[in-house]
Coordinates of N, CA and C in Angstrom, one line a residue:
M1 N 103.3 129.3 92.4 CA 102.9 128.0 92.6 C 102.0 127.8 93.8
D2 N 100.9 127.2 93.8 CA 99.7 127.0 94.7 C 100.9 126.2 96.0
R3 N 100.4 126.6 97.1 CA 101.0 126.1 98.2 C 99.8 125.6 99.4
R4 N 100.3 124.9 100.1 CA 99.0 124.2 101.0 C 99.7 123.8 102.3
T5 N 99.1 124.2 103.4 CA 99.7 124.0 104.8 C 99.0 122.9 105.3
T6 N 99.6 122.0 106.0 CA 99.2 120.8 106.9 C 99.8 120.8 108.1
F7 N 99.1 120.5 109.3 CA 99.3 120.5 110.7 C 99.3 119.2 111.0
I8 N 100.7 118.7 111.6 CA 100.9 117.6 112.1 C 101.3 117.6 113.9
F9 N 100.2 117.0 114.4 CA 100.2 117.1 116.0 C 101.2 116.2 116.4
G10 N 101.8 116.4 117.7 CA 102.5 115.7 118.6 C 103.6 116.4 119.2
L11 N 104.2 115.6 120.1 CA 104.9 116.0 121.3 C 104.3 117.3 121.9
G12 N 103.1 117.4 122.2 CA 102.6 118.5 122.8 C 102.5 119.8 122.2
A13 N 102.9 120.0 121.0 CA 102.7 121.2 120.2 C 102.7 120.9 118.5
A14 N 101.9 122.0 118.0 CA 101.8 121.7 116.6 C 102.8 121.6 115.7
L15 N 103.2 121.1 114.6 CA 104.3 121.1 113.6 C 103.7 121.6 112.5
L16 N 104.0 122.8 112.0 CA 103.5 123.4 110.7 C 104.2 122.8 109.7
I17 N 103.8 122.1 108.8 CA 104.5 121.7 107.3 C 104.0 122.3 106.5
T18 N 104.6 122.8 105.5 CA 104.2 123.6 104.2 C 104.6 122.5 103.1
V19 N 103.9 122.3 102.3 CA 104.1 121.4 101.1 C 103.6 122.0 99.7
A20 N 104.5 122.3 99.0 CA 104.1 122.7 97.6 C 103.2 121.9 96.6
A21 N 102.3 122.5 96.5 CA 101.4 121.6 95.5 C 102.4 121.2 94.1
V22 N 101.9 120.1 93.7 CA 103.0 119.4 92.5 C 102.3 119.6 91.3
P23 N 102.9 120.3 90.2 CA 101.9 120.5 88.9 C 102.1 119.0 88.3
G24 N 101.1 118.7 87.6 CA 101.2 117.4 86.6 C 101.2 116.1 87.6
R25 N 100.3 116.4 88.7 CA 100.2 115.2 89.3 C 99.3 114.2 88.9
A26 N 99.7 112.7 88.7 CA 99.0 111.7 88.2 C 97.7 111.4 88.8
Q27 N 96.5 111.4 88.1 CA 95.2 111.3 88.5 C 94.6 109.9 88.4
Q28 N 94.1 109.4 89.5 CA 93.7 108.1 89.2 C 92.1 108.3 88.8
A29 N 91.7 107.1 87.9 CA 90.3 107.0 87.5 C 89.3 106.6 88.9
T30 N 88.2 107.3 88.9 CA 87.4 107.0 89.9 C 86.7 106.1 89.7
P31 N 86.3 105.1 90.8 CA 85.6 103.9 90.4 C 84.2 104.3 89.9
S32 N 83.3 103.5 89.4 CA 82.0 103.9 89.1 C 81.2 104.0 90.3
T33 N 81.4 103.2 91.3 CA 80.8 103.1 92.6 C 81.6 103.9 93.3
Q34 N 80.8 105.1 94.0 CA 81.6 106.0 94.9 C 81.1 106.1 96.2
P35 N 80.9 105.1 97.1 CA 80.0 104.9 98.4 C 80.4 106.2 99.2
A36 N 81.7 106.6 99.2 CA 82.2 107.4 100.3 C 81.3 108.8 100.1
K37 N 80.9 109.2 99.0 CA 80.4 110.4 98.6 C 78.9 110.5 98.6
L38 N 78.4 109.2 99.1 CA 76.9 109.2 99.4 C 76.5 109.5 100.6
S39 N 75.3 110.3 100.9 CA 74.9 110.5 102.4 C 74.7 108.8 102.9
L40 N 74.6 108.7 104.2 CA 74.3 107.5 104.7 C 72.8 106.9 104.3
S41 N 72.1 107.7 104.2 CA 70.8 107.1 103.9 C 70.5 106.7 102.3
D42 N 71.3 107.4 101.4 CA 71.6 107.0 100.0 C 72.3 105.9 99.9
L43 N 73.3 105.6 100.8 CA 74.4 104.4 100.8 C 73.4 103.3 101.2
R44 N 72.6 103.3 102.4 CA 72.0 102.2 102.8 C 70.8 102.0 101.5
T45 N 70.3 102.8 101.0 CA 69.2 102.6 100.0 C 69.9 101.9 99.0
K46 N 70.8 102.3 98.4 CA 71.6 101.8 97.1 C 72.2 100.4 97.6
A47 N 72.7 100.1 98.7 CA 73.4 98.7 99.1 C 72.3 98.0 99.2
T48 N 71.0 98.3 99.6 CA 69.8 97.2 99.9 C 69.5 96.8 98.5
A49 N 69.1 97.9 97.9 CA 68.8 97.7 96.4 C 69.7 96.7 95.5
A50 N 70.9 96.7 95.6 CA 71.9 96.1 95.1 C 71.7 94.8 95.8
F51 N 71.8 94.5 96.8 CA 71.8 93.0 97.4 C 70.2 92.5 97.2
E52 N 69.2 93.3 97.2 CA 67.8 92.4 97.0 C 67.8 92.3 95.6
A53 N 68.7 92.7 94.7 CA 68.5 92.5 93.1 C 69.6 91.2 92.8
S54 N 70.3 90.8 94.1 CA 71.2 90.0 93.9 C 72.5 90.3 93.0
D55 N 72.8 91.7 92.9 CA 73.9 92.4 92.3 C 75.0 92.4 93.5
Y56 N 75.6 91.1 93.7 CA 76.7 90.8 95.0 C 77.8 92.0 94.6
V57 N 78.1 92.0 93.1 CA 79.4 92.9 92.8 C 79.2 94.2 93.3
M58 N 77.8 94.8 93.1 CA 77.6 96.0 93.4 C 77.4 96.3 94.9
A59 N 76.9 95.1 95.5 CA 76.4 95.4 96.7 C 77.6 95.3 97.8
M60 N 78.4 94.5 97.6 CA 79.6 94.0 98.6 C 80.2 95.4 98.8
P61 N 81.0 96.1 98.4 CA 81.6 97.6 98.3 C 80.6 98.4 99.0
L62 N 79.4 98.5 98.7 CA 78.6 99.6 99.4 C 78.2 99.1 100.7
L63 N 78.3 97.9 101.0 CA 77.9 97.1 102.3 C 79.0 97.4 103.3
K64 N 80.2 97.3 102.6 CA 81.4 97.2 103.6 C 81.5 98.7 103.9
D65 N 81.2 99.6 103.0 CA 81.3 101.1 103.5 C 80.3 101.3 104.5
L66 N 79.1 100.6 104.3 CA 77.9 100.9 105.2 C 78.5 100.6 106.5
A67 N 79.4 99.5 106.7 CA 79.5 98.8 108.0 C 80.3 99.6 108.6
V68 N 81.2 100.3 107.9 CA 82.5 101.2 108.5 C 81.8 102.3 109.0
R69 N 80.9 103.1 108.2 CA 80.2 104.2 108.7 C 79.2 104.0 109.7
M70 N 78.7 102.8 110.0 CA 77.7 102.5 111.1 C 78.6 101.6 112.5
R71 N 80.1 101.6 112.5 CA 80.4 100.7 113.4 C 80.2 101.1 114.7
N72 N 79.9 102.2 114.9 CA 79.6 102.6 116.5 C 78.0 102.2 116.9
E73 N 77.4 101.6 116.0 CA 76.1 101.0 116.2 C 75.9 99.6 116.2
P74 N 76.6 98.7 116.9 CA 76.7 97.4 116.7 C 75.5 96.5 116.5
E75 N 74.4 96.8 116.9 CA 72.9 96.1 116.7 C 72.5 96.3 115.2
K76 N 73.0 97.5 114.4 CA 72.7 97.8 113.0 C 73.8 97.2 112.1
V77 N 75.0 96.9 112.6 CA 76.0 96.5 111.7 C 75.9 95.0 111.4
A78 N 75.5 94.2 112.5 CA 75.1 92.6 112.6 C 74.3 92.3 111.3
P79 N 73.6 92.7 111.0 CA 72.6 92.3 109.5 C 73.6 92.5 108.4
I80 N 74.3 94.0 108.7 CA 74.8 94.1 107.4 C 76.1 93.1 106.9
L81 N 76.8 92.7 108.4 CA 77.8 91.9 108.3 C 77.4 90.3 107.4
E82 N 76.1 90.3 108.0 CA 75.3 89.0 107.3 C 75.3 88.9 105.9
Q83 N 74.9 90.2 105.4 CA 74.5 90.4 103.9 C 76.0 90.3 103.4
I84 N 77.0 90.9 103.8 CA 78.4 90.8 103.3 C 78.8 89.3 103.2
R85 N 78.5 88.7 104.2 CA 78.7 87.1 104.0 C 78.1 86.6 102.6
V86 N 76.6 86.8 102.6 CA 76.0 86.3 101.5 C 76.7 86.6 100.3
C87 N 77.1 87.9 100.2 CA 77.8 88.2 98.8 C 78.9 87.5 98.8
E88 N 80.0 87.5 99.9 CA 81.1 86.8 99.5 C 80.8 85.1 99.1
A89 N 80.0 84.6 99.9 CA 79.6 83.1 99.4 C 78.8 83.1 98.0
N90 N 78.4 84.1 97.5 CA 77.8 83.9 96.0 C 78.5 84.5 94.8
L91 N 79.9 84.9 95.4 CA 80.9 85.4 94.4 C 81.9 84.5 94.1
P92 N 82.2 84.1 92.8 CA 83.3 83.4 92.2 C 84.7 83.7 93.0
A93 N 85.5 83.0 93.2 CA 87.0 83.6 93.9 C 87.3 84.6 92.5
N94 N 87.4 84.4 91.4 CA 88.0 85.3 90.5 C 87.1 86.7 90.2
T95 N 86.1 86.8 91.0 CA 85.3 88.1 90.5 C 86.2 89.3 90.5
I96 N 86.0 90.1 89.7 CA 86.6 91.5 89.8 C 85.7 92.6 90.5
I97 N 86.3 93.1 91.5 CA 85.4 94.2 92.4 C 86.2 95.3 92.5
E98 N 85.8 96.5 91.9 CA 86.3 97.7 91.8 C 87.9 97.9 91.5
G99 N 88.1 96.9 90.7 CA 89.7 96.9 89.8 C 90.7 96.3 90.9
I100 N 90.2 95.9 92.2 CA 91.2 95.5 93.2 C 92.0 94.1 92.5
N101 N 91.3 93.3 91.9 CA 91.9 92.2 91.1 C 91.6 92.0 90.0
A102 N 91.8 93.2 89.3 CA 91.7 93.4 87.8 C 93.2 93.2 87.3
P103 N 93.0 92.7 85.9 CA 94.2 92.4 85.3 C 95.2 93.4 85.4
R104 N 96.4 92.9 85.8 CA 97.7 94.1 86.2 C 98.0 95.1 85.1
N105 N 98.3 96.2 85.5 CA 98.9 97.1 84.5 C 100.1 97.5 85.1
P106 N 101.2 97.5 84.6 CA 102.6 97.9 85.0 C 102.4 99.4 85.4
H107 N 103.4 99.6 86.6 CA 103.3 101.2 87.0 C 104.3 101.8 86.0
V108 N 103.8 103.2 85.8 CA 104.8 104.1 85.1 C 105.5 105.0 85.9
K109 N 106.5 105.0 86.2 CA 107.3 106.1 87.2 C 107.0 107.2 86.6
P110 N 106.7 108.2 87.6 CA 106.4 109.5 87.2 C 107.8 110.5 86.8
A111 N 107.7 111.8 86.0 CA 108.9 112.2 85.9 C 109.4 112.8 87.3
D112 N 110.5 113.1 86.9 CA 111.3 113.8 88.2 C 110.6 115.2 88.6
G113 N 110.4 115.1 90.2 CA 109.7 116.4 90.7 C 108.4 116.2 90.7
Q114 N 107.6 115.1 90.1 CA 106.2 114.9 90.1 C 106.0 114.0 91.2
A115 N 104.7 114.1 91.6 CA 104.2 112.9 92.9 C 103.3 112.2 92.0
Y116 N 103.6 110.8 92.8 CA 102.4 109.7 92.1 C 101.4 109.6 93.1
E117 N 100.2 110.0 92.5 CA 98.8 109.8 93.3 C 98.3 108.3 93.1
V118 N 98.3 107.5 93.9 CA 98.0 106.2 93.6 C 97.3 105.5 94.9
A119 N 96.0 104.6 94.6 CA 95.5 104.0 95.6 C 96.2 103.0 96.0
L120 N 96.3 102.6 97.3 CA 96.9 101.4 98.0 C 97.0 100.0 97.2
Q121 N 95.6 100.0 96.8 CA 95.5 98.6 96.2 C 96.1 98.7 94.8
K122 N 96.0 99.6 94.2 CA 96.7 99.8 92.9 C 98.3 99.7 93.0
L123 N 98.7 100.4 94.1 CA 100.4 100.4 94.0 C 100.6 98.9 94.3
G124 N 100.2 98.2 95.3 CA 100.1 96.8 95.2 C 99.4 95.7 94.2
N125 N 99.4 96.2 93.2 CA 98.2 95.4 92.2 C 99.4 94.2 91.6
F126 N 99.6 93.4 92.7 CA 100.6 92.2 92.2 C 100.3 91.1 93.1
Q127 N 100.5 89.8 92.6 CA 100.2 88.7 93.8 C 101.5 88.6 94.6
Y128 N 101.7 88.4 95.7 CA 102.8 88.6 96.4 C 102.8 87.2 97.4
D129 N 103.9 86.3 97.0 CA 104.4 85.1 97.7 C 105.5 85.4 99.0
P130 N 105.4 85.6 100.2 CA 106.1 85.8 101.0 C 107.4 85.0 101.3
D131 N 107.0 83.8 100.7 CA 108.2 82.7 100.6 C 109.3 82.9 99.5
K132 N 108.4 83.3 98.3 CA 109.4 83.6 97.2 C 110.1 85.3 97.0
G133 N 109.0 86.0 97.5 CA 109.8 87.2 97.9 C 109.9 88.3 96.5
E134 N 108.8 88.2 95.7 CA 109.1 88.7 94.2 C 108.0 89.8 94.1
I135 N 108.8 91.0 93.7 CA 108.5 92.2 93.5 C 108.6 92.5 92.0
P136 N 107.3 93.1 91.5 CA 108.0 93.2 90.2 C 108.8 94.4 89.8
D137 N 109.4 94.4 88.9 CA 110.4 95.3 88.6 C 110.0 96.8 88.5
D138 N 108.8 96.9 87.8 CA 108.1 98.5 87.6 C 107.6 98.7 89.1
V139 N 107.4 98.0 90.1 CA 107.1 98.5 91.2 C 108.2 98.5 92.1
K140 N 109.8 97.9 92.0 CA 110.7 98.3 92.5 C 111.3 99.8 91.9
A141 N 111.0 99.8 90.7 CA 111.4 101.4 89.9 C 110.8 102.6 90.8
L142 N 109.7 102.2 91.5 CA 109.0 103.4 92.2 C 109.8 103.8 93.5
N143 N 110.9 103.2 93.9 CA 111.6 103.2 95.2 C 112.2 104.8 95.0
G144 N 112.1 105.6 95.9 CA 112.5 106.9 96.2 C 111.7 108.2 95.3
I145 N 110.4 107.6 94.8 CA 109.7 108.7 94.4 C 108.6 109.0 95.2
K146 N 108.1 110.5 94.9 CA 107.2 111.0 95.6 C 105.7 110.6 95.5
V147 N 105.2 110.3 96.7 CA 103.7 109.6 96.4 C 102.7 110.4 97.1
R148 N 101.7 110.2 96.9 CA 100.3 110.8 97.5 C 99.4 109.6 97.3
I149 N 99.1 109.1 98.8 CA 98.1 108.1 98.9 C 97.2 108.3 100.1
K150 N 96.1 107.4 100.2 CA 95.5 107.8 101.4 C 94.6 106.5 101.8
G151 N 94.2 106.6 103.1 CA 93.8 105.2 103.7 C 93.7 105.6 105.1
Y152 N 93.5 104.3 106.1 CA 93.2 104.7 107.5 C 94.7 104.3 108.3
M153 N 94.5 104.9 109.3 CA 95.7 104.7 110.4 C 95.2 103.5 111.0
Q154 N 96.3 102.4 111.1 CA 96.2 101.3 111.7 C 97.5 101.5 113.2
L155 N 97.0 101.4 114.2 CA 98.1 101.6 115.1 C 99.1 100.5 115.2
V156 N 100.3 100.7 115.2 CA 101.1 99.7 115.5 C 101.5 99.3 116.8
S157 N 102.2 100.2 117.5 CA 102.2 100.3 119.1 C 101.9 101.4 119.8
E158 N 102.0 102.8 119.3 CA 102.1 104.0 120.1 C 100.6 104.4 119.8
S159 N 99.8 104.7 120.7 CA 98.7 105.3 120.8 C 98.6 107.0 121.0
D160 N 99.4 107.4 121.2 CA 99.6 108.9 121.1 C 101.1 109.4 120.8
N161 N 101.3 110.4 120.2 CA 102.6 110.8 119.8 C 103.1 109.9 119.0
I162 N 102.2 109.6 117.9 CA 102.7 108.5 117.0 C 103.7 108.8 115.9
T163 N 104.6 108.0 115.9 CA 105.7 108.4 114.9 C 105.8 107.3 113.8
R164 N 105.0 106.2 114.0 CA 105.0 105.1 113.1 C 103.8 104.3 112.9
F165 N 103.1 104.2 112.1 CA 101.8 103.6 111.8 C 101.6 102.7 110.5
Q166 N 100.5 102.0 110.3 CA 100.3 101.3 109.1 C 99.2 101.9 108.5
L167 N 99.1 102.2 107.2 CA 98.2 102.6 106.4 C 97.7 101.6 105.7
V168 N 95.9 101.3 105.9 CA 95.4 100.3 105.2 C 94.3 101.0 104.3
P169 N 93.6 100.2 103.6 CA 92.6 100.8 102.4 C 91.3 100.7 103.0
D170 N 91.1 99.9 104.2 CA 89.6 99.6 104.4 C 89.8 99.4 105.8
R171 N 88.8 100.4 106.7 CA 88.6 100.3 108.2 C 87.9 98.9 108.4
F172 N 87.0 98.4 107.3 CA 86.1 97.3 107.5 C 87.0 96.2 107.8
A173 N 87.9 95.9 107.1 CA 88.9 94.9 107.4 C 89.6 94.7 108.6
C174 N 89.9 95.9 109.2 CA 90.7 96.1 110.3 C 89.6 95.8 111.4
C175 N 88.5 96.4 111.3 CA 87.6 96.1 112.4 C 86.6 94.8 112.4
F176 N 86.3 94.3 111.2 CA 85.5 93.1 111.4 C 85.9 91.8 110.5
G177 N 86.7 92.3 109.7 CA 87.3 91.0 108.8 C 88.8 90.5 108.9
Q178 N 89.2 90.1 107.6 CA 90.4 89.4 107.5 C 91.6 90.8 107.1
P179 N 92.7 90.8 107.6 CA 93.3 92.2 107.3 C 93.8 92.2 105.9
P180 N 94.1 93.1 105.1 CA 94.5 93.3 103.9 C 95.6 92.7 103.4
Q181 N 95.9 92.4 102.4 CA 97.2 91.6 101.9 C 98.4 92.6 102.3
I182 N 99.5 92.0 102.5 CA 100.7 93.0 102.9 C 100.9 94.1 101.6
Q183 N 100.6 93.7 100.5 CA 101.1 94.7 99.3 C 100.1 95.5 99.2
H184 N 98.9 95.4 100.0 CA 97.9 96.5 99.7 C 97.7 97.5 101.0
T185 N 99.1 97.4 101.8 CA 99.3 98.2 102.9 C 100.7 99.1 102.6
S186 N 100.7 100.0 103.7 CA 102.0 100.8 103.6 C 102.4 101.4 104.9
M187 N 103.5 101.0 105.5 CA 104.0 101.6 106.8 C 104.4 103.2 106.4
V188 N 103.9 104.0 107.6 CA 104.2 105.2 107.5 C 105.0 105.7 108.7
S189 N 106.0 106.3 108.3 CA 107.0 107.0 109.4 C 107.1 108.6 109.3
C190 N 107.1 109.2 110.5 CA 107.2 110.6 110.5 C 108.7 110.8 110.5
P191 N 109.0 112.2 110.2 CA 110.4 112.5 110.1 C 110.9 112.7 111.4
A192 N 112.1 112.4 111.6 CA 112.8 112.2 113.1 C 112.5 113.3 113.8
G193 N 112.2 112.8 115.0 CA 111.5 114.0 116.2 C 110.3 114.3 116.0
K194 N 109.5 113.8 115.0 CA 108.2 114.3 114.9 C 107.3 113.3 115.0
S195 N 106.0 113.6 115.4 CA 104.9 112.7 115.6 C 103.5 113.3 115.1
V196 N 102.6 112.1 115.2 CA 101.3 112.9 114.5 C 100.2 112.3 115.6
K197 N 99.1 112.8 115.8 CA 98.2 112.4 116.7 C 97.4 111.4 115.8
Y198 N 96.5 110.4 116.4 CA 95.6 109.5 115.9 C 94.3 110.3 115.3
F199 N 94.1 110.1 113.9 CA 92.9 110.2 113.3 C 91.9 108.9 112.8
P200 N 90.9 109.0 113.2 CA 90.0 107.6 113.1 C 89.5 107.8 111.6
D201 N 89.4 108.6 110.7 CA 88.9 108.6 109.6 C 89.8 108.7 108.5
M202 N 89.9 108.7 107.3 CA 90.8 108.8 106.1 C 91.6 109.7 106.3
V203 N 92.9 109.5 106.0 CA 93.9 110.3 105.9 C 94.8 110.6 104.6
W204 N 95.2 111.6 104.2 CA 96.1 111.6 103.2 C 97.7 111.6 103.5
V205 N 98.3 110.9 102.9 CA 99.9 110.5 103.4 C 100.6 111.2 102.0
E206 N 101.3 112.3 102.2 CA 102.3 112.5 101.0 C 104.0 112.4 101.5
G207 N 104.9 112.0 100.7 CA 106.2 111.6 101.3 C 106.9 110.9 100.3
T208 N 108.0 110.3 100.8 CA 108.9 109.4 99.8 C 108.5 108.2 100.0
L209 N 108.5 107.4 99.0 CA 108.1 106.1 99.1 C 109.5 105.1 99.0
K210 N 109.5 104.1 99.9 CA 110.6 103.0 100.0 C 109.8 101.7 99.6
V211 N 110.4 100.9 98.5 CA 110.0 99.8 98.2 C 111.0 98.7 98.5
G212 N 110.4 97.8 99.3 CA 111.7 96.4 99.5 C 110.8 95.8 100.7
E213 N 111.4 94.5 100.9 CA 110.6 93.7 102.0 C 111.5 94.3 103.3
Q214 N 110.6 94.4 104.4 CA 111.0 94.5 105.9 C 110.7 93.2 106.2
R215 N 111.8 92.5 106.8 CA 111.5 91.1 107.6 C 112.1 91.4 109.1
D216 N 111.5 90.3 109.9 CA 111.7 90.2 111.1 C 111.5 88.7 111.4
E217 N 112.5 88.1 111.9 CA 112.8 86.8 112.1 C 112.1 86.0 111.0
G218 N 112.0 86.4 109.8 CA 111.7 85.7 108.5 C 110.1 86.1 108.2
F219 N 109.6 86.9 108.9 CA 108.3 87.3 108.8 C 108.2 88.7 108.0
V220 N 107.3 88.8 106.9 CA 107.5 90.2 106.1 C 106.6 91.1 106.9
L221 N 107.1 92.3 107.2 CA 106.5 93.2 108.0 C 106.0 94.4 107.0
A222 N 106.6 94.4 105.8 CA 105.9 95.6 104.9 C 106.4 95.5 103.5
I223 N 106.1 95.8 102.7 CA 106.8 96.1 101.2 C 106.9 97.5 100.9
F224 N 106.1 98.1 101.3 CA 105.9 99.6 101.1 C 106.2 100.5 102.7
E225 N 106.8 101.5 102.4 CA 107.0 102.5 103.4 C 107.2 104.1 102.9
V226 N 106.1 104.9 103.5 CA 106.3 106.1 103.1 C 107.0 107.0 104.4
T227 N 108.0 107.8 104.2 CA 108.6 108.9 105.2 C 107.8 110.1 105.0
A228 N 106.7 110.3 105.7 CA 105.9 111.6 105.6 C 106.3 112.7 105.8
N229 N 105.9 113.8 104.8 CA 105.8 115.1 105.1 C 104.7 115.8 105.7
S230 N 103.5 115.0 105.0 CA 102.2 115.5 105.2 C 101.3 114.4 105.8
I231 N 100.6 114.8 106.7 CA 99.3 113.6 107.2 C 98.4 114.6 107.4
R232 N 97.5 114.4 106.6 CA 96.1 115.4 107.0 C 94.9 114.4 106.5
P233 N 93.7 114.9 107.4 CA 92.3 114.2 107.3 C 92.0 114.5 105.7
V234 N 91.1 113.4 105.0 CA 90.6 113.7 103.7 C 89.4 114.4 104.2
E235 N 89.1 115.5 103.2 CA 88.1 116.4 103.4 C 86.9 115.5 102.8
N236 N 85.7 115.5 103.2 CA 84.7 115.0 102.9 C 83.9 115.8 101.7

């Protein structure tokens, strides 16, 4: 069996975690637009062309990715944010973009011993009302399975020797816009006594999924939580 090593840093020393690659892992379809794989120059060219052609469905995810990748250049990000606002203003509320709000497909629980690789938005591919607290049965059935998901670390309280953080799908939303919906995020906890350093770029998280509302004084804090056995940067 192929094996992979992953380092989780914390508590002043490196923790070496070895994870066996799982055969038969579910694969997700790749969206037709793949901005993360474009060079910055090509991304800018493609986003500009789509925006100038009034193809707002194509332009908006490209512009969002461009804003994230240029977040350290505020003077250049400002006009990109304005273009994103134009896209949002010209798109009907029910417009489907990159499958996030596409018609819902129920989840199929993987076979025992297999890990479920799934995008955060697709994991939470349902409408959630915190007052009703309704989670689809097929989502509840994923409780306890092994998952492999990727996203950005959003700090909860700790900034160093991090033991718990929120995984979000889009750095843009965290930095510039509205936060993602609760069902499109996941809490991540390190094993007891372990911690991880902060990664500013996208990370892979592998571990055991817990499904269920976590409430505090009536507020829903999370629907999903992963107890991680591997946290590592996504390789470009």
